[in-house]
XYZ file of C-alpha atoms in Angstrom:
559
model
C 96.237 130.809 28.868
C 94.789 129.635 25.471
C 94.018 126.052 25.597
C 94.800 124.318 22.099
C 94.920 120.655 23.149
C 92.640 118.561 25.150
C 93.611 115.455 26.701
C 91.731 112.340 27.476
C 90.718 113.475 31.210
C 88.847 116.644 29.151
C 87.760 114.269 26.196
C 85.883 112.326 28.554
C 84.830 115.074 30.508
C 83.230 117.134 27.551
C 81.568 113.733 26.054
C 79.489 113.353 29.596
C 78.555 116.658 29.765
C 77.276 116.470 25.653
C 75.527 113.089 27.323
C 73.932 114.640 30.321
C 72.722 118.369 27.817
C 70.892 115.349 25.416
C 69.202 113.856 28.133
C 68.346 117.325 28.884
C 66.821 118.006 26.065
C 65.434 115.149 24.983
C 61.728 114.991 25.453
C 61.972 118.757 23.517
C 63.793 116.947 21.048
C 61.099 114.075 20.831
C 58.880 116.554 20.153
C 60.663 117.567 16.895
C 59.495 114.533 15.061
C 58.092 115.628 11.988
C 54.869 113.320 12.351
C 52.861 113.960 15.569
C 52.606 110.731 16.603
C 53.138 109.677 20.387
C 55.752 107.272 20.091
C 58.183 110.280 18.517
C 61.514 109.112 19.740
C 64.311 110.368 18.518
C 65.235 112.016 21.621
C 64.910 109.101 23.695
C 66.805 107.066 20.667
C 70.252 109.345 20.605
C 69.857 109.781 25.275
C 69.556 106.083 25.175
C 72.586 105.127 22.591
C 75.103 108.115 24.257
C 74.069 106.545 27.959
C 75.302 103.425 26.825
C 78.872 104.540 25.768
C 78.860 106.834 29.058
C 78.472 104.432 31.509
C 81.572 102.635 30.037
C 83.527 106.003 29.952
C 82.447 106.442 33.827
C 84.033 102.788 34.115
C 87.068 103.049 32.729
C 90.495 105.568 33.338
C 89.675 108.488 32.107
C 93.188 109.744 31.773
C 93.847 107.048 29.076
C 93.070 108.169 25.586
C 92.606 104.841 24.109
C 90.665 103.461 26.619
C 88.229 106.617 26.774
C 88.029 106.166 23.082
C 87.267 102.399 22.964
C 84.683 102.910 25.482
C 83.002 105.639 23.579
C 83.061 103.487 20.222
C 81.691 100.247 21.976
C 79.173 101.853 24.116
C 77.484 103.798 21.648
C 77.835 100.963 19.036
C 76.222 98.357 21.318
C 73.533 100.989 23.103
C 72.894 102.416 19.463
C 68.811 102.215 18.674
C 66.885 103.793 15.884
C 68.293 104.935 12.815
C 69.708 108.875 14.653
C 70.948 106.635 17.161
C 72.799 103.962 14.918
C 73.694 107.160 12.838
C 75.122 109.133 16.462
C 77.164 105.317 17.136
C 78.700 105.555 13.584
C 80.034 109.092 14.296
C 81.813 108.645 17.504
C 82.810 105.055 16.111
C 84.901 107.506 13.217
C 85.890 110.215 15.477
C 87.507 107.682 18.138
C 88.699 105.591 15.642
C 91.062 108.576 14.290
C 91.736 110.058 17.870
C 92.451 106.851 19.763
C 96.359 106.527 19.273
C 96.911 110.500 20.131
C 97.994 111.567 23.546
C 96.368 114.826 23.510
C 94.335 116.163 20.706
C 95.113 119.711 19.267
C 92.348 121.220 16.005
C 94.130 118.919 12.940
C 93.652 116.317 15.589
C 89.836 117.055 15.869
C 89.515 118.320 12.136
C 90.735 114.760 11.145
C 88.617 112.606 13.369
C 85.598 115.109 12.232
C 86.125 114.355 8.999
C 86.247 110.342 9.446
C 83.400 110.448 11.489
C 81.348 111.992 8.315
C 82.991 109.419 6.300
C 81.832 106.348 8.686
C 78.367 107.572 9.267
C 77.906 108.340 5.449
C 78.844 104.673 4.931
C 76.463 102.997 7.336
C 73.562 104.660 5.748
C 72.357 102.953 2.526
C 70.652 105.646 0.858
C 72.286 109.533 3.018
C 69.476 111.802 2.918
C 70.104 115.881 3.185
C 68.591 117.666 5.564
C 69.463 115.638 8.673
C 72.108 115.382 11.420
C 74.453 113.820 8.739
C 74.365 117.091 7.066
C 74.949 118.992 10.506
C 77.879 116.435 11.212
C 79.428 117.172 7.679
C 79.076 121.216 8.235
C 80.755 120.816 11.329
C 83.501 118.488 9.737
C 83.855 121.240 7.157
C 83.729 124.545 9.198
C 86.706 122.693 11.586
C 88.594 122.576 7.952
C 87.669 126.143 6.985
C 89.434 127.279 10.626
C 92.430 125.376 10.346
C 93.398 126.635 6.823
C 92.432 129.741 8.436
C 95.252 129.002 11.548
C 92.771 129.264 14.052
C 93.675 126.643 16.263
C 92.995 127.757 20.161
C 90.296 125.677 21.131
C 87.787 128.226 22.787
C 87.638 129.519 19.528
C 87.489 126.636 17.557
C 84.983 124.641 19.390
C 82.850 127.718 19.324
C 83.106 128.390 15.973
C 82.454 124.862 15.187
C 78.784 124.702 17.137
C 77.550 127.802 15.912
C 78.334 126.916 12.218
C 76.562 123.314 13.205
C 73.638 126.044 14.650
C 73.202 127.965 10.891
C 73.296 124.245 9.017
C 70.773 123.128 11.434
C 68.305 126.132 11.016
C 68.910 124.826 6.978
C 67.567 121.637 7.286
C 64.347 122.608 6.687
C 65.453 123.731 3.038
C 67.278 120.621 2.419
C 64.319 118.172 3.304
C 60.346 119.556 2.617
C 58.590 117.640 4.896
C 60.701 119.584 7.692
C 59.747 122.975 6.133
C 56.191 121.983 6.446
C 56.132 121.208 9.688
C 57.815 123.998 10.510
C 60.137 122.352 12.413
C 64.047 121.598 12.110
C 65.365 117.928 11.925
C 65.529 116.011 15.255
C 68.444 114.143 14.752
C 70.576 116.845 13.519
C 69.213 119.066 16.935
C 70.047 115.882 18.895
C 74.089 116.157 17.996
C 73.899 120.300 18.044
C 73.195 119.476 22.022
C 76.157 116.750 22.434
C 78.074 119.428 21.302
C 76.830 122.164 22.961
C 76.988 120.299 26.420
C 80.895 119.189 25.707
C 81.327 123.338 24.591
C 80.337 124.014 27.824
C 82.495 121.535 29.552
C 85.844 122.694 28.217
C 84.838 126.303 28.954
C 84.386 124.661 32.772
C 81.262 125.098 33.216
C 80.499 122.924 36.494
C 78.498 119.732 35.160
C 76.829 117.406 37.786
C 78.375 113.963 35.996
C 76.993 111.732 38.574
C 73.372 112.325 37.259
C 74.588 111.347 33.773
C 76.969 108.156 34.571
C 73.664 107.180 37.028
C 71.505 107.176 34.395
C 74.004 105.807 32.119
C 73.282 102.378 34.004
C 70.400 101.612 33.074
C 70.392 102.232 29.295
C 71.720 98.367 28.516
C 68.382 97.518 27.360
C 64.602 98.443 26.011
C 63.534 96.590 29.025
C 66.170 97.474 31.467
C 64.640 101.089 30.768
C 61.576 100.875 30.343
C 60.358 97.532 31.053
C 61.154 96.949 34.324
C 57.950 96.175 36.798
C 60.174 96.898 39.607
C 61.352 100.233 38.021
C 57.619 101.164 37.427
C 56.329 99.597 41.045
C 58.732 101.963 42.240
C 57.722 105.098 40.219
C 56.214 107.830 42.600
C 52.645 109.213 40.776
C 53.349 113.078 42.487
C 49.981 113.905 41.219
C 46.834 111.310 40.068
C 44.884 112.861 37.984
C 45.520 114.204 34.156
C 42.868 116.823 34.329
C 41.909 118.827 30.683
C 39.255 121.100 29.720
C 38.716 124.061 27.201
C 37.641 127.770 28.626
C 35.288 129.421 26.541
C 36.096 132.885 27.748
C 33.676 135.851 28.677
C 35.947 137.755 29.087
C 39.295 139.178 27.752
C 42.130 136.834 29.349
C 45.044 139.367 29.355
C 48.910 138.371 29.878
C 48.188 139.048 34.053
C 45.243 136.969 34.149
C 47.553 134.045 32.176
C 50.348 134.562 35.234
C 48.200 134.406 37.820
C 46.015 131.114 36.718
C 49.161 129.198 35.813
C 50.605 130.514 39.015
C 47.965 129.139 40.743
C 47.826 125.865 38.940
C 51.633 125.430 39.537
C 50.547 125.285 44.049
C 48.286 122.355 42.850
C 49.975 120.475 40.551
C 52.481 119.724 37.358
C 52.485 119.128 33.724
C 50.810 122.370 33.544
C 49.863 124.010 29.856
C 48.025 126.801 29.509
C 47.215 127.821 25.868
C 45.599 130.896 25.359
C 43.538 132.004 21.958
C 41.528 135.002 21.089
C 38.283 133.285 22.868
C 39.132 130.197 24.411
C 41.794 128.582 26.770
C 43.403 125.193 26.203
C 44.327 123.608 29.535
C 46.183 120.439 30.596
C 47.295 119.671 34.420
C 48.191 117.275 36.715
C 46.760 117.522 40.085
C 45.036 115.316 43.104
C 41.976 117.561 42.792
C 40.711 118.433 39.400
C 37.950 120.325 41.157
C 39.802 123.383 42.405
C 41.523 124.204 38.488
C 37.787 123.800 37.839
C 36.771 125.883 40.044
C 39.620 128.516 39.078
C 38.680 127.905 35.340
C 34.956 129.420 35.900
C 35.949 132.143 36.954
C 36.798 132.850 33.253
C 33.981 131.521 31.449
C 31.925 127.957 31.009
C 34.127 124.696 30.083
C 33.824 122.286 27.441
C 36.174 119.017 26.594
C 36.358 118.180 29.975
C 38.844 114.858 30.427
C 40.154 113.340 34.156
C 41.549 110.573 33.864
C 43.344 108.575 36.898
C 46.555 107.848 36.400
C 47.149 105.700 39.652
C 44.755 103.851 38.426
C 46.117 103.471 35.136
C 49.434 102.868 36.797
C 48.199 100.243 38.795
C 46.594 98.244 35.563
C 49.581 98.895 34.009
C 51.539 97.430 37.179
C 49.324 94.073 36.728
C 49.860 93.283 32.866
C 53.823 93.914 33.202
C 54.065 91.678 36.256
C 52.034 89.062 34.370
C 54.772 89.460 31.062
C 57.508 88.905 33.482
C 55.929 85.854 35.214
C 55.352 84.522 31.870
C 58.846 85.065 30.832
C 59.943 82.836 33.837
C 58.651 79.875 32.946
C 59.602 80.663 28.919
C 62.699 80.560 27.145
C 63.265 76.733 27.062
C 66.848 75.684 25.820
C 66.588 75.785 22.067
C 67.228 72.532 20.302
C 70.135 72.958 17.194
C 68.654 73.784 13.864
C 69.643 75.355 10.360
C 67.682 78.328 10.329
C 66.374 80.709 13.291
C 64.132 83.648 13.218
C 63.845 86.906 15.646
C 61.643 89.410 14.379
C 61.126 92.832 16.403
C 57.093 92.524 17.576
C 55.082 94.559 20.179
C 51.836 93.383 21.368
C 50.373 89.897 22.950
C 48.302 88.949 20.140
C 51.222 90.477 17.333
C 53.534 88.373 19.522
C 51.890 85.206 19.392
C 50.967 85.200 15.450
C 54.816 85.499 15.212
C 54.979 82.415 17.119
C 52.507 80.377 15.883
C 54.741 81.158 12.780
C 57.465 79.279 13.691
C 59.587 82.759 15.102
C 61.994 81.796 17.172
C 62.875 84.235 19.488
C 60.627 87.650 20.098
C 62.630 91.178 20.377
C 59.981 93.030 22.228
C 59.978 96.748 21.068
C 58.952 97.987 17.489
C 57.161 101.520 17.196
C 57.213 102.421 21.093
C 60.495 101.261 21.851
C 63.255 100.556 19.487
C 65.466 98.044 20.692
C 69.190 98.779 20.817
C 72.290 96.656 18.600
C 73.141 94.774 21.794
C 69.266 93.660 22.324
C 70.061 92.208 18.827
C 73.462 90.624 19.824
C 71.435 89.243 22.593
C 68.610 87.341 20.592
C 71.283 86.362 18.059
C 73.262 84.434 21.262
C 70.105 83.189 22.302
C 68.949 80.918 18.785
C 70.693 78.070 17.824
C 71.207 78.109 14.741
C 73.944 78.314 12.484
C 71.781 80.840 9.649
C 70.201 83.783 11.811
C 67.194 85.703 9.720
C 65.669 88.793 11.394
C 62.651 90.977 11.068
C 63.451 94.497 12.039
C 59.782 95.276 10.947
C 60.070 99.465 11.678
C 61.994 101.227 8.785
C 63.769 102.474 11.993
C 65.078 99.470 13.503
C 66.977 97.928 10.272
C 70.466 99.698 10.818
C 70.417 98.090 14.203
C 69.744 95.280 13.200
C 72.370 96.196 9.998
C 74.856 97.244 12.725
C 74.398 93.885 14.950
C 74.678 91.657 12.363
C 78.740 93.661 11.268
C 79.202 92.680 14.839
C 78.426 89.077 15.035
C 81.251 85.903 13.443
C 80.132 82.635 14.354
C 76.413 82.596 13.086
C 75.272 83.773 9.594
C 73.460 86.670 9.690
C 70.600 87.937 7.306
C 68.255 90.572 7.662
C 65.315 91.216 5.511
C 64.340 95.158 5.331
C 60.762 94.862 7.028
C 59.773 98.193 7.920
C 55.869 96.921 8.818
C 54.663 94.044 11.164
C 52.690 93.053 8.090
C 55.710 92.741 6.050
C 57.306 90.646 8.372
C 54.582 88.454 8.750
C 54.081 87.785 4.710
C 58.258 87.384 5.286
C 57.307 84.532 7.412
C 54.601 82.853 5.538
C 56.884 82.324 2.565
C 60.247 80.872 4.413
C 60.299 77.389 2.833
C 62.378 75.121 4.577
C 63.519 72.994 1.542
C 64.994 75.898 -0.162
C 68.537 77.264 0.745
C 68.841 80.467 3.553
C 70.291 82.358 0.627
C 67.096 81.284 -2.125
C 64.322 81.838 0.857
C 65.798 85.811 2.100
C 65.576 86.078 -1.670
C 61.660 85.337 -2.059
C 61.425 87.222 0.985
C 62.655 90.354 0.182
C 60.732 89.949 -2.729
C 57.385 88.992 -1.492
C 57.519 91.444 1.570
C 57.342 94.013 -1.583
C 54.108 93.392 -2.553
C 52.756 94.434 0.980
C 51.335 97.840 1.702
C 50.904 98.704 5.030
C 48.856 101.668 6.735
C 48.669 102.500 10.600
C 46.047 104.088 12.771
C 46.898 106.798 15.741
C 46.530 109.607 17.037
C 48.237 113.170 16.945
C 49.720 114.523 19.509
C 50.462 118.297 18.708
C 49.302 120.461 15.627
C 50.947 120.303 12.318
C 50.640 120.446 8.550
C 52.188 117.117 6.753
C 51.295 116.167 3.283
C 48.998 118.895 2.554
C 46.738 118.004 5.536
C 45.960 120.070 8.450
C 46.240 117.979 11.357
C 44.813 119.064 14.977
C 46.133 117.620 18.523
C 43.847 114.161 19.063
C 43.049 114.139 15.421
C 43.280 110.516 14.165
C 45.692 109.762 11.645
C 45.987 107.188 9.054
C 49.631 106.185 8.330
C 50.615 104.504 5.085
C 54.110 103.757 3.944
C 54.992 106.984 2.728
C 53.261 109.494 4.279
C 49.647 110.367 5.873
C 47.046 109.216 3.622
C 43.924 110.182 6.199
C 43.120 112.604 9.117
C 39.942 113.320 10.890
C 38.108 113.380 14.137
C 36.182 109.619 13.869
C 38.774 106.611 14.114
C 36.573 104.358 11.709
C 36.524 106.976 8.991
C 40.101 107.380 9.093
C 40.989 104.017 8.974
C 38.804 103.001 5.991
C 40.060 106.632 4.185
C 43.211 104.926 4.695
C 42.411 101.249 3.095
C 41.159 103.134 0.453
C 44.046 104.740 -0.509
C 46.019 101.769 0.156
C 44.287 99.792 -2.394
C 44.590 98.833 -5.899
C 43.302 96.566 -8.462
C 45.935 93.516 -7.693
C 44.839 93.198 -4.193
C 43.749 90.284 -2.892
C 43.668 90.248 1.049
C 43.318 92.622 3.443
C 45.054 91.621 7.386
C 43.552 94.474 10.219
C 45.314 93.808 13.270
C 43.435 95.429 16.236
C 45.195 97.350 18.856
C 45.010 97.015 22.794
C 42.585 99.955 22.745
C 39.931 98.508 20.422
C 37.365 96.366 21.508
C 36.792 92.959 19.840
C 33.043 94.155 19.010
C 34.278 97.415 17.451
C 36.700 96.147 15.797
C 34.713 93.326 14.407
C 32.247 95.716 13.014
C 35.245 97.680 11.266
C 35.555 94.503 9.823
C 32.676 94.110 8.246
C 32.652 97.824 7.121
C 35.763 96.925 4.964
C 34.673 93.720 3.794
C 31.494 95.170 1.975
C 33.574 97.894 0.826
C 35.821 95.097 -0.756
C 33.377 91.620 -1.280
C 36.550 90.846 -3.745
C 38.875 90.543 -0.873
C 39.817 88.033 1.478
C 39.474 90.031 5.045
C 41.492 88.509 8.146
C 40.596 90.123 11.522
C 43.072 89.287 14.137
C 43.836 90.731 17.503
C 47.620 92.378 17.590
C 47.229 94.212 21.110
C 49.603 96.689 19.814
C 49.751 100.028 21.863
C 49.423 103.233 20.511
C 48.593 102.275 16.986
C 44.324 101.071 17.228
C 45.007 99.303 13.639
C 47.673 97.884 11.772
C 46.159 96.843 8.565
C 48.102 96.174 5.438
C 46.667 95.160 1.599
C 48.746 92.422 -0.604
């Protein structure tokens, strides 16, 4: 028989299995970042924000529609991190919010809490862009509408319906927003809530879904450093295979479709993480294994290698092991009570060095997170409980941390809360600089926004798959410069790339030039960058300071 209501048993049952199909798919998702850059994280953003509302769901009777919906709502709302994820909060926050008081749900039900979950998510974001998964969510709310008028209200149908029109508007996005077209890629975000969907589809059709992977998991998305920050969650990690092994095969011979089976066969009995990427004369190769020397030996078979990397990742594990079990003896013996004053700050920072400028700043209370970790609305909530202070000012300082921080601050009634749109470390920093403590909260976040205008900021990384951005032909391990809107430099020699990048960062009003140096660099190295950009710019006023940001070698912003 025809189902054409769901209940909240099935509500809750679909919305764990659209939970556990995101986690899924979420490193493939990751990978849809337009820019190549190895902190890509939408993916992990949206798995992260949904795990938070599904462990609640797991916690609470699922047969009650208002509870189911409440946990849902406050889950996702206090889990939410990164602007998808804030976004993916915002639309269960308007679907639950319509659905809550119904015992069952039938398609107006569903075509009515679509629609006000378009209409809450629109409103959250300042400035709606096309092209993303507002513009999926939307199609969907609209194709629901389209059915109904239509009288096509048995749920099978839909449901179905529903996801494959979410499908075509996804496959659009690329139209909608350029810099998806030339990537060649659709958006992330909007892919992220196709799979929610997909996975709760596949639910009511009874598909059998193992739940207790997703409510485990679901446990330990509370926090950045619940989920990844944990020394005893990484002590704990099991390293199958030690060494990353890559190398390029300059053929001598043709490498047919067999030859491709039978080597990745072969690397498969020795290890993981296997990629095998064939061209007309050469073979890319990545693998994890505990002896490089038999994919070697393999490999020769085919022709001579080149690029050869092995790198040991116990090893690096075991460094790894010693710095985070430092950070969290550190942390012991911080976090004194705070004495009562005015004014707090809690900026978003990542990095010892980045960390303690912030500090010897007067910064209040560090978020740790930023580019390689967003932190959620509730690691927010937390830092705001933690300063005491009647006024509360924070420094998001990533473009993609500000409608958590947004969000947090809708949530919060006894403290003031302000946050100034820093979308770069830099900014946040000149933010700092010019808080003057005679002047009123309200006069200072005004020279702050302000100031933290005047402050260009560019970013050096690394690529981590091939793509075309900006006009510029970017290779995997090319180094990229990053300004504020867009990719102003690519190339194969860090230093180049990073002065390419001050370069076009500069203009005739600036003054000083900050380079923060990342974990990677070397003081000497980075010192000589230094001086490299100082007699490019005698006019300029060049601070050099350690950040010991990952990922990123420089931060360096012009003002």
């Amino acid at each position: 028989m025809a189902l054409k209501t769901i209940d909240a048993k099935m509500l809750s049952r679909m919305f764990l299995a659209g939970a556990k199909n995101l986690d899924n798919k979420k490193e493939w998702i990751n990978e849809l970042n337009v820019f190549p850059v190895p902190d890509g994280d939408t993916g992990t953003n949206m798995t992260m924000t949904i795990m938070s509302a599904a462990k609640e769901v797991a916690a609470v009777d699922m047969e009650d529609m208002s509870a189911v919906c409440k946990a849902i709502s406050s889950g996702s709302l206090r889990g939410a991190r990164g602007n998808s994820g804030v976004i993916l909060s915002q639309l269960f926050r308007g679907f639950t919010k319509s659905a809550r008081d119904k015992r069952e749900l039938n398609a107006a039900d569903i075509c009515l809490a679509l629609d006000k979950a378009v209409e809450t998510a629109y409103k959250a974001v300042m400035k709606p862009k096309e092209g993303t998964i507002l513009t999926v969510a939307r199609g969907a709310a609209e194709k629901a509408g389209e059915l109904l008028e239509e009288g096509r209200t048995e749920l099978d149908d839909f449901i179905g319906e529903v996801l494959r029109y979410m499908e075509e508007v996804l496959a659009q996005t690329p139209e909608l927003l350029p810099v998806l077209k030339q990537a060649g890629v659709v958006d992330s975000g909007g892919q992220g809530l196709v799979e929610v969907v997909r996975g709760a589809y596949e639910a009511f059709q009874g598909k059998e879904i193992d739940f207790t992977q997703a409510t485990t998991m679901a446990t330990g998305a509370g926090s950045a450093s619940k989920e990844y920050g944990s020394y005893k969650a990484q002590a704990e990690a099991d390293i199958k295979f030690g060494y990353c092994t890559e190398f390029i095969i300059m053929l001598n011979k043709t490498f047919n479709i067999k030859m491709e089976m039978d080597f990745k066969a072969y690397l498969e009995s020795i290890g993981d993480s296997i990629v095998v990427v064939a061209d007309d004369d050469i073979v890319k190769v990545h693998v994890h294994t505990n002896d490089p020397g038999f994919a070697i030996q393999r490999a020769l078979k085919y022709g001579a290698l080149s690029n050869l990397k092995i790198d040991n990742m116990r090893l690096e594990h075991q460094e790894k092991l010693f710095k985070m079990a430092e950070k969290e003896e550190r942390k012991e013996t911080e976090e004194p009570v705070m004495e009562k004053k005015d004014t707090a700050f809690i900026a978003v920072s990542i990095g010892d060095g980045l960390n303690e400028i912030f500090k010897g700043l007067g910064v209040d209370y560090i978020i740790e997170g930023g580019q390689t970790m967003n932190p959620s609305t509730e690691d927010m909530l937390n830092a705001i409980d933690k300063v005491n202070a009647d006024h509360v000012i924070i420094l998001p300082n990533n473009k993609n941390i500000i409608l958590a921080a947004n969000q947090a601050k809708s949530l919060v009634e006894d403290k003031e809360i302000f946050v100034i749109p820093t979308k770069t470390v830099p900014q946040g920093i000149t933010a700092v600089i010019n808080y003057v403590p005679d002047l009123t909260v309200e006069e200072n976040v005004s020279v702050m926004e302000e100031e933290i205008s005047r402050v260009k900021t560019g970013q050096v990384t690394y690529a981590v798959r091939d793509t075309s951005i900006d006009d510029k032909e970017i290779k995997q391990g090319d180094y990229m410069g990053i300004g504020d809107h867009g990719i102003l430099s690519v190339g194969e020699d860090k230093d180049v790339v990073a002065l390419q990048m001050v370069k076009e960062m500069m203009d005739h009003e600036a003054e000083l030039i900050s380079i923060y140096y990342g974990e990677d660099v070397p003081e000497a190295e980075a010192e000589k960058f230094g001086r490299e950009v100082g007699s490019l710019y005698p006019d300029c006023d060049i601070e050099l300071q350690y950040g010991g940001q990952p990922i990123y070698y420089y931060v360096i912003s012009a003002e």
